[in-house]
Coordinates of C-alpha atoms in Angstrom, one line a residue:
M1 CA 12.0 29.5 -77.7
E2 CA 11.0 31.6 -80.7
R3 CA 13.5 31.4 -83.5
F4 CA 14.4 34.4 -85.6
V5 CA 13.6 33.8 -89.3
G6 CA 12.5 35.9 -92.2
R7 CA 12.4 39.8 -92.2
K8 CA 15.2 40.1 -94.7
R9 CA 13.7 43.2 -96.2
E10 CA 13.3 44.9 -92.9
L11 CA 16.9 44.1 -91.8
S12 CA 18.3 45.4 -95.1
A13 CA 16.3 48.6 -94.6
L14 CA 17.7 49.1 -91.2
E15 CA 21.3 48.4 -92.3
Q16 CA 20.9 51.0 -95.0
H17 CA 20.0 53.7 -92.7
F18 CA 22.5 52.7 -90.1
N19 CA 25.3 53.0 -92.6
T20 CA 24.6 56.5 -94.0
G21 CA 27.1 58.1 -91.6
R22 CA 24.5 60.7 -90.5
F23 CA 21.7 60.9 -88.0
E24 CA 18.8 58.7 -88.8
M25 CA 15.4 58.3 -86.9
V26 CA 13.7 55.1 -87.9
V27 CA 10.2 54.3 -86.6
V28 CA 9.3 50.6 -86.3
Y29 CA 5.8 49.9 -85.2
G30 CA 3.0 47.2 -85.6
R31 CA 0.7 45.3 -83.3
R32 CA 2.2 43.2 -80.5
R33 CA 3.6 39.6 -81.0
L34 CA 4.9 40.4 -84.5
G35 CA 8.5 40.2 -83.5
K36 CA 9.6 43.9 -83.3
T37 CA 11.9 43.4 -80.5
M38 CA 13.3 40.3 -82.0
L39 CA 13.9 42.1 -85.2
L40 CA 15.7 44.9 -83.5
T41 CA 17.6 42.6 -81.3
E42 CA 18.8 40.7 -84.4
F43 CA 19.7 43.9 -86.1
A44 CA 21.6 45.2 -83.0
K45 CA 23.6 42.1 -82.2
D46 CA 26.8 43.2 -84.1
K47 CA 26.5 46.8 -83.2
R48 CA 27.3 49.4 -80.6
C49 CA 23.8 49.6 -79.3
L50 CA 22.1 51.2 -76.3
F51 CA 18.9 49.2 -76.1
F52 CA 16.1 50.4 -73.7
T53 CA 12.6 49.1 -73.3
A54 CA 10.1 51.3 -71.5
Q55 CA 7.4 49.7 -69.3
E56 CA 3.9 50.6 -68.2
K57 CA 5.3 52.4 -65.1
S58 CA 5.6 55.8 -63.9
D59 CA 7.6 58.5 -65.6
T60 CA 10.1 58.7 -62.8
I61 CA 10.7 54.9 -62.8
N62 CA 11.1 54.8 -66.6
L63 CA 13.6 57.8 -66.5
A64 CA 15.6 55.9 -63.7
E65 CA 15.7 52.8 -65.6
F66 CA 16.8 54.6 -68.8
S67 CA 19.6 56.4 -66.7
S68 CA 20.7 52.9 -65.4
A69 CA 20.9 51.6 -69.0
I70 CA 23.0 54.6 -70.1
A71 CA 25.3 54.2 -67.2
S72 CA 25.7 50.5 -67.9
F73 CA 26.3 51.0 -71.6
F74 CA 29.0 53.7 -71.1
S75 CA 30.5 51.9 -68.0
M76 CA 30.3 55.1 -66.0
P77 CA 28.9 55.8 -62.5
I78 CA 26.1 58.1 -63.5
A79 CA 23.3 59.2 -61.0
P80 CA 19.8 59.2 -62.3
F81 CA 19.1 62.1 -64.7
A82 CA 16.9 65.0 -63.4
S83 CA 15.0 64.9 -66.8
W84 CA 14.7 63.1 -70.1
G85 CA 16.2 66.0 -71.9
D86 CA 19.4 65.7 -69.8
A87 CA 19.5 62.0 -70.4
L88 CA 18.9 62.2 -74.1
A89 CA 21.4 65.3 -74.5
F90 CA 24.1 63.2 -72.6
V91 CA 23.6 60.3 -75.0
G92 CA 24.0 62.8 -77.9
S93 CA 27.1 64.3 -76.5
R94 CA 28.9 61.0 -76.3
A95 CA 28.0 60.4 -79.9
V96 CA 29.3 63.8 -81.3
G97 CA 32.6 63.3 -83.1
D98 CA 32.5 59.5 -82.5
D99 CA 33.7 57.5 -85.5
A100 CA 31.9 54.3 -84.4
P101 CA 28.2 54.8 -85.1
L102 CA 25.8 54.5 -82.2
L103 CA 22.5 52.8 -82.3
L104 CA 19.9 53.9 -79.7
V105 CA 16.8 51.6 -79.6
F106 CA 13.9 53.0 -77.7
D107 CA 11.6 50.1 -77.4
E108 CA 7.8 50.4 -76.4
F109 CA 8.2 54.2 -76.7
P110 CA 4.4 54.7 -76.2
Y111 CA 4.7 53.6 -72.6
A112 CA 7.2 56.3 -71.8
A113 CA 5.5 59.0 -73.8
K114 CA 2.1 58.2 -72.1
A115 CA 3.7 58.5 -68.7
N116 CA 5.2 61.8 -69.8
P117 CA 3.2 63.5 -72.6
G118 CA 6.0 66.0 -73.1
L119 CA 8.5 63.4 -74.2
P120 CA 7.9 63.7 -77.9
S121 CA 8.6 67.5 -77.6
I122 CA 11.7 66.9 -75.6
L123 CA 13.0 64.3 -78.0
Q124 CA 12.3 66.7 -81.0
S125 CA 14.3 69.4 -79.3
T126 CA 17.3 67.1 -78.5
I127 CA 17.2 65.9 -82.2
D128 CA 17.3 69.5 -83.6
H129 CA 20.0 70.7 -81.2
K130 CA 22.1 67.8 -80.5
L131 CA 21.5 64.5 -82.5
L132 CA 21.5 66.0 -85.9
Q133 CA 25.3 66.6 -85.5
T134 CA 25.9 62.8 -84.8
N135 CA 26.0 59.8 -86.9
M136 CA 23.6 58.0 -84.4
T137 CA 20.6 55.9 -85.6
L138 CA 17.6 56.3 -83.3
V139 CA 15.0 53.7 -83.6
L140 CA 11.7 54.3 -81.9
C141 CA 9.5 51.2 -81.7
G142 CA 5.9 50.6 -80.4
S143 CA 3.1 48.2 -80.4
N144 CA 0.4 50.7 -80.0
Q145 CA -0.4 51.4 -83.7
G146 CA -2.7 54.2 -83.1
F147 CA -0.2 56.0 -80.8
M148 CA 2.8 55.6 -83.2
E149 CA 0.8 56.8 -86.2
S150 CA -0.7 59.8 -84.5
E151 CA 2.0 60.8 -81.8
V152 CA 5.1 59.9 -83.8
L153 CA 4.3 59.8 -87.4
G154 CA 1.4 62.3 -87.5
Q155 CA 1.5 65.8 -88.8
K156 CA 0.5 67.2 -85.5
S157 CA 3.3 65.4 -83.5
P158 CA 6.3 67.3 -82.5
L159 CA 8.3 64.6 -84.2
Y160 CA 6.8 65.0 -87.5
G161 CA 9.5 65.5 -90.1
R162 CA 12.2 64.1 -88.1
R163 CA 11.8 60.4 -89.1
T164 CA 14.0 59.3 -92.0
A165 CA 12.2 55.9 -92.4
Q166 CA 9.3 53.9 -90.9
I167 CA 8.8 50.3 -91.0
E168 CA 5.4 49.0 -90.3
L169 CA 6.0 45.3 -89.2
K170 CA 3.3 43.0 -90.6
P171 CA 2.4 39.3 -90.1
F172 CA 4.5 36.8 -92.2
D173 CA 3.1 35.5 -95.4
C174 CA 2.7 31.7 -95.7
F175 CA 6.1 31.4 -97.1
D176 CA 8.0 33.0 -94.2
A177 CA 5.5 31.3 -91.8
R178 CA 6.8 28.0 -93.2
L179 CA 10.3 28.7 -91.9
M180 CA 8.9 28.3 -88.4
L181 CA 7.3 25.0 -89.1
P182 CA 10.1 22.6 -90.1
N183 CA 9.4 19.0 -90.8
T184 CA 5.8 19.9 -91.4
S185 CA 4.1 18.8 -94.7
P186 CA 3.1 21.5 -97.1
Q187 CA -0.6 20.7 -96.6
E188 CA -0.2 21.1 -92.9
V189 CA 1.8 24.3 -93.1
I190 CA -1.2 25.8 -95.1
E191 CA -3.6 24.6 -92.5
Y192 CA -1.5 26.0 -89.6
Y193 CA -1.1 29.2 -91.4
V194 CA -4.8 29.9 -92.1
T195 CA -5.3 29.1 -88.4
F196 CA -2.5 30.9 -86.6
G197 CA -1.8 33.6 -89.2
G198 CA 1.6 35.0 -89.7
T199 CA 2.3 36.2 -86.2
P200 CA 5.7 34.6 -85.3
Y201 CA 4.7 34.4 -81.5
Y202 CA 1.6 32.4 -82.3
L203 CA 3.4 30.1 -84.6
A204 CA 6.2 29.5 -82.1
Q205 CA 3.5 28.0 -79.7
I206 CA 2.8 25.1 -82.1
R207 CA 4.3 21.8 -80.8
P208 CA 5.7 19.6 -83.6
E209 CA 5.0 16.4 -81.6
E210 CA 1.3 17.3 -81.5
S211 CA -1.3 16.9 -84.2
Y212 CA -3.1 20.0 -85.8
R213 CA -6.2 19.2 -83.8
Q214 CA -4.2 18.8 -80.5
N215 CA -2.4 22.2 -81.1
V216 CA -5.6 24.0 -81.9
A217 CA -7.5 22.5 -78.9
R218 CA -4.7 23.5 -76.5
L219 CA -4.2 27.0 -77.8
F220 CA -7.6 28.1 -78.9
F221 CA -10.2 25.9 -77.2
D222 CA -8.9 25.9 -73.6
P223 CA -9.9 28.7 -71.2
Y224 CA -6.3 28.9 -70.1
G225 CA -4.9 28.6 -73.6
L226 CA -2.6 31.3 -74.9
L227 CA -4.8 32.3 -77.8
F228 CA -8.3 31.9 -76.2
E229 CA -8.5 35.5 -75.3
E230 CA -5.8 37.0 -77.5
P231 CA -8.1 39.0 -80.0
Q232 CA -9.8 40.7 -77.0
M233 CA -6.6 41.6 -75.4
L234 CA -5.3 43.1 -78.7
L235 CA -8.7 45.0 -79.0
R236 CA -8.4 46.5 -75.6
Q237 CA -4.9 47.6 -76.2
E238 CA -5.8 49.6 -79.2
L239 CA -9.4 50.6 -78.9
N240 CA -12.2 51.8 -76.8
E241 CA -15.7 50.3 -77.2
T242 CA -14.2 46.9 -77.6
T243 CA -17.7 45.4 -77.4
L244 CA -18.9 47.2 -80.4
Y245 CA -15.7 46.2 -82.4
T246 CA -16.1 42.5 -81.3
S247 CA -19.7 42.4 -82.5
I248 CA -18.6 44.0 -85.9
L249 CA -15.8 41.3 -86.1
D250 CA -18.3 38.6 -85.3
A251 CA -20.7 39.8 -87.9
V252 CA -18.0 39.8 -90.7
A253 CA -16.8 36.4 -89.7
S254 CA -20.4 35.1 -89.9
G255 CA -20.6 36.2 -93.6
A256 CA -21.9 39.8 -93.5
T257 CA -19.9 41.7 -96.2
K258 CA -21.8 44.9 -96.7
P259 CA -22.1 47.8 -94.2
R260 CA -25.9 47.4 -93.9
E261 CA -25.5 43.6 -93.4
I262 CA -22.9 44.1 -90.9
A263 CA -24.7 46.9 -89.1
D264 CA -27.9 44.6 -88.8
R265 CA -26.0 41.6 -87.5
S266 CA -23.8 43.5 -85.1
G267 CA -26.5 45.8 -83.8
V268 CA -24.3 48.9 -84.5
A269 CA -26.1 51.8 -86.0
Q270 CA -25.6 51.9 -89.8
P271 CA -24.4 55.6 -89.8
S272 CA -21.6 54.6 -87.4
V273 CA -20.6 51.2 -88.8
G274 CA -18.4 52.7 -91.6
K275 CA -16.3 54.6 -88.9
Y276 CA -15.7 51.4 -87.1
L277 CA -14.8 49.4 -90.2
Q278 CA -12.4 52.2 -91.2
T279 CA -10.6 51.9 -87.8
L280 CA -10.4 48.0 -88.0
E281 CA -9.0 48.5 -91.6
G282 CA -6.3 50.7 -90.3
L283 CA -5.3 48.0 -87.7
G284 CA -5.1 45.3 -90.5
M285 CA -8.0 43.4 -89.0
V286 CA -10.5 43.7 -91.8
E287 CA -10.3 44.7 -95.6
R288 CA -12.6 45.8 -98.3
Q289 CA -12.1 44.0 -101.5
V290 CA -13.4 44.8 -104.9
P291 CA -13.5 42.8 -108.1
F292 CA -10.3 43.1 -110.0
G293 CA -10.2 46.0 -112.4
E294 CA -12.7 48.1 -110.5
N295 CA -12.1 51.4 -108.8
P296 CA -12.2 50.8 -104.9
S297 CA -13.7 54.3 -104.3
R298 CA -16.4 53.8 -106.8
S299 CA -17.2 50.1 -106.9
R300 CA -20.5 49.2 -105.4
K301 CA -19.5 45.5 -105.3
G302 CA -17.1 46.0 -102.3
A303 CA -17.1 43.3 -99.7
Y304 CA -15.6 43.3 -96.3
R305 CA -13.8 40.4 -94.8
L306 CA -11.4 39.6 -92.0
R307 CA -8.0 40.1 -93.3
D308 CA -5.6 38.4 -91.0
P309 CA -6.1 34.6 -91.0
F310 CA -5.7 34.4 -87.1
F311 CA -8.6 36.8 -86.6
A312 CA -10.6 35.2 -89.3
F313 CA -10.1 31.8 -87.7
W314 CA -10.8 33.0 -84.1
Y315 CA -14.0 34.9 -84.9
R316 CA -15.3 32.2 -87.2
F317 CA -14.6 29.2 -85.1
V318 CA -13.9 30.2 -81.6
S319 CA -16.0 33.2 -80.7
P320 CA -19.2 31.4 -81.2
Y321 CA -18.2 28.7 -78.7
T322 CA -16.6 30.7 -76.0
G323 CA -19.2 29.8 -73.5
A324 CA -18.8 26.1 -74.2
V325 CA -15.1 26.4 -73.8
E326 CA -15.4 28.3 -70.5
T327 CA -17.8 25.5 -69.0
G328 CA -15.3 22.7 -70.0
S329 CA -16.4 21.5 -73.5
G330 CA -13.4 22.9 -75.3
E331 CA -12.0 19.6 -76.4
A332 CA -15.2 18.3 -77.8
T333 CA -15.8 21.6 -79.6
A334 CA -12.3 21.6 -81.1
A335 CA -12.9 18.1 -82.3
Q336 CA -16.2 19.2 -83.9
V337 CA -14.6 22.1 -85.5
V338 CA -11.6 20.4 -87.0
A339 CA -13.7 17.5 -88.4
G340 CA -16.4 19.9 -90.0
Q341 CA -17.0 20.8 -93.5
A342 CA -17.0 24.5 -92.5
L343 CA -13.1 24.4 -91.7
D344 CA -12.5 22.7 -95.1
T345 CA -14.5 25.5 -96.8
Y346 CA -12.5 28.1 -94.9
V347 CA -9.2 26.6 -95.6
G348 CA -10.1 26.6 -99.3
D349 CA -11.1 30.1 -99.2
R350 CA -7.8 31.2 -97.6
F351 CA -5.8 29.0 -99.9
E352 CA -6.6 31.6 -102.5
D353 CA -4.7 34.2 -100.5
I354 CA -1.6 31.9 -100.3
C355 CA -1.8 31.3 -104.0
L356 CA -1.9 35.1 -104.6
Q357 CA 1.2 35.4 -102.2
W358 CA 2.9 33.1 -104.5
V359 CA 2.2 35.0 -107.5
E360 CA 3.3 38.1 -105.8
R361 CA 6.7 36.4 -104.8
Q362 CA 7.2 35.0 -108.4
N363 CA 6.5 38.5 -109.7
A364 CA 9.1 40.0 -107.3
A365 CA 11.6 37.3 -108.6
G366 CA 10.9 38.3 -112.2
N367 CA 9.5 34.8 -113.0
L368 CA 6.1 35.8 -114.5
G369 CA 7.4 36.9 -117.9
F370 CA 6.1 40.5 -117.1
I371 CA 6.0 42.8 -114.3
A372 CA 2.6 42.8 -112.5
T373 CA 1.4 45.9 -111.0
T374 CA -2.1 45.0 -109.8
F375 CA -3.2 41.8 -108.0
G376 CA -6.5 40.5 -106.8
K377 CA -9.5 38.4 -107.5
W378 CA -12.6 38.9 -109.6
W379 CA -16.2 38.1 -109.3
G380 CA -19.3 39.0 -111.3
T381 CA -21.2 37.5 -114.3
D382 CA -19.6 35.1 -116.7
P383 CA -20.5 36.6 -120.2
V384 CA -20.6 33.1 -121.7
A385 CA -22.5 31.1 -119.2
R386 CA -24.4 34.1 -118.1
E387 CA -24.1 33.2 -114.5
R388 CA -22.3 34.4 -111.3
A389 CA -18.7 33.4 -111.6
D390 CA -15.3 34.2 -110.0
V391 CA -11.6 34.0 -110.8
D392 CA -9.5 33.2 -107.6
V393 CA -6.3 34.9 -108.7
V394 CA -5.7 37.7 -111.2
A395 CA -2.5 39.7 -111.9
S396 CA -1.7 42.2 -114.9
D397 CA 0.8 44.8 -115.8
A398 CA 0.1 48.5 -115.9
G399 CA -1.2 48.4 -119.4
R400 CA -3.3 45.4 -118.9
S401 CA -1.5 43.8 -122.0
N402 CA -0.2 40.9 -119.9
L403 CA -2.6 38.9 -117.7
L404 CA -2.3 36.1 -115.3
V405 CA -5.4 34.2 -114.1
G406 CA -5.5 31.4 -111.6
E407 CA -8.0 28.6 -110.3
C408 CA -7.3 27.3 -106.7
K409 CA -8.6 23.8 -105.7
W410 CA -8.2 22.8 -102.1
R411 CA -9.5 19.4 -102.7
N412 CA -8.2 15.9 -102.7
E413 CA -9.8 15.3 -106.1
F414 CA -11.7 17.3 -108.7
D415 CA -12.4 17.5 -112.4
E416 CA -9.2 18.9 -113.6
T417 CA -10.3 19.2 -117.3
E418 CA -13.3 21.1 -116.4
A419 CA -11.3 23.3 -114.1
L420 CA -9.0 24.2 -117.0
R421 CA -11.9 24.8 -119.3
L422 CA -13.6 27.2 -116.9
L423 CA -10.3 29.0 -116.3
A424 CA -9.8 29.8 -119.9
Q425 CA -13.5 30.7 -120.4
R426 CA -13.7 33.0 -117.4
S427 CA -10.4 34.8 -118.5
D428 CA -12.4 36.3 -121.3
V429 CA -14.0 38.8 -118.9
F430 CA -10.6 40.5 -119.1
A431 CA -10.7 42.1 -122.6
G432 CA -7.7 43.4 -124.3
A433 CA -4.9 41.2 -122.8
A434 CA -2.5 40.3 -125.7
A435 CA -0.7 37.5 -123.6
R436 CA -2.3 35.4 -120.9
R437 CA -0.9 32.9 -118.5
Y438 CA -3.1 30.3 -116.7
V439 CA -2.3 28.7 -113.4
L440 CA -4.0 25.8 -111.8
F441 CA -3.1 25.6 -108.1
S442 CA -4.1 22.4 -106.4
K443 CA -3.7 20.8 -102.9
Y444 CA -2.0 17.8 -104.3
K445 CA -0.2 17.1 -107.8
V446 CA -2.8 16.8 -110.6
S447 CA -3.0 13.6 -112.6
E448 CA -0.4 12.5 -115.1
G449 CA -2.9 13.0 -117.9
T450 CA -3.3 16.8 -117.0
V451 CA 0.5 17.1 -116.7
A452 CA 0.7 15.6 -120.3
K453 CA -1.8 18.2 -121.6
A454 CA 0.2 21.0 -120.0
R455 CA 3.5 19.8 -121.2
G456 CA 4.6 22.2 -124.1
Q457 CA 2.1 24.8 -123.2
E458 CA 4.2 27.6 -121.9
S459 CA 1.1 29.6 -120.9
L460 CA -0.2 27.0 -118.5
W461 CA 1.4 26.3 -115.1
L462 CA 0.3 23.4 -112.8
V463 CA 1.3 24.3 -109.2
D464 CA 0.5 22.2 -106.2
A465 CA 0.9 23.0 -102.5
A466 CA 4.3 21.2 -102.3
Q467 CA 5.7 23.0 -105.3
M468 CA 4.6 26.3 -103.9
L469 CA 6.1 25.8 -100.5
E470 CA 9.3 23.8 -101.4
S471 CA 10.5 26.0 -104.2

């Protein structure tokens, strides 16, 4: 059973709005499997809460089930309401003048609103004429991001201007994902995170008694595995033209980073590919990165990549082999993928993201020695070596007077002295920083010799995977 972990900031935000003593409408949304219902269940467990979950059924059935939920909550023999307006008005009337705040959670609101397109207008009218006089907290929750953003939060929505807060639930970072993987080594946590991503439901499917390879084979490389068709199901929920989007995601996963390259590899017309990429960005599936310090709207060095580790892993390692999996070669394919150099390279690339997450968390805790406002990575030409180079992790304050640069090494062994030398050399591309901190991130603890060199140097941190995840 999936355990509730993390989400402290979201719970705190919900509590703050619940305790204002006035009407609040909080919108919670995000793609499915992220734990929205679990979050709201955890939030509601010590409160006077009417919790209703709409389903993909007719309007008549959803209204009847909402009526039944009302009757059960208020312990009253209530006949099914004739309309949503009557039902919502009744709940509002019971909340007027009530000292104990009422929490109304309307989960999967898009299902009910699609069955009755007039429901947002009905709810808007009820809020304006009834609910504003109460101390009720209304939570509208939905997994269809496009619908929630346009029909609930959008300017053309009847509900526009009524919400007092919105929470877009996002996947866990590696550090919250770790909470779902007890008794797992730091290195394995990272391998699982860059494979399953930060979606709680996916992480909950990992069996601790099985190896990484066994879990991956069972869930990704079995035609009946839970995650074998998951990306396609998510695309169908959110989008039309899923074949085109799948082709674009395949192209990005295979290394295409520029719109022209993506168009060529996917077979999508170049004038249209930008529109599709923008949609995928909005869903958190892809992102466009630019070198640290450059303006995203002006930079010509922008590179697209798959943002979510789960999608990145699936489209890189599962999508090319779906035919083999469907014809019974899933186990052999999984063994080949797990043992391959391509997976090590992929984990190393995603390790950089985890290191950046660590820097962001240290910044939030006030541990950097300055407050960073900009984070990222840099690539370009090394002015000393006059060759292409990159800096894996970069963070700076608003005035660019304080700088943190990091090098990430996901290897069992490497030349530590050379890594530190290059880190210092490449930091020179960031002119103007008066104070600099260097961080060498590594898979395992570095040698005692390197530790001795760093001793007494406050500007140099040595951080291995165990230190990151166990601190």
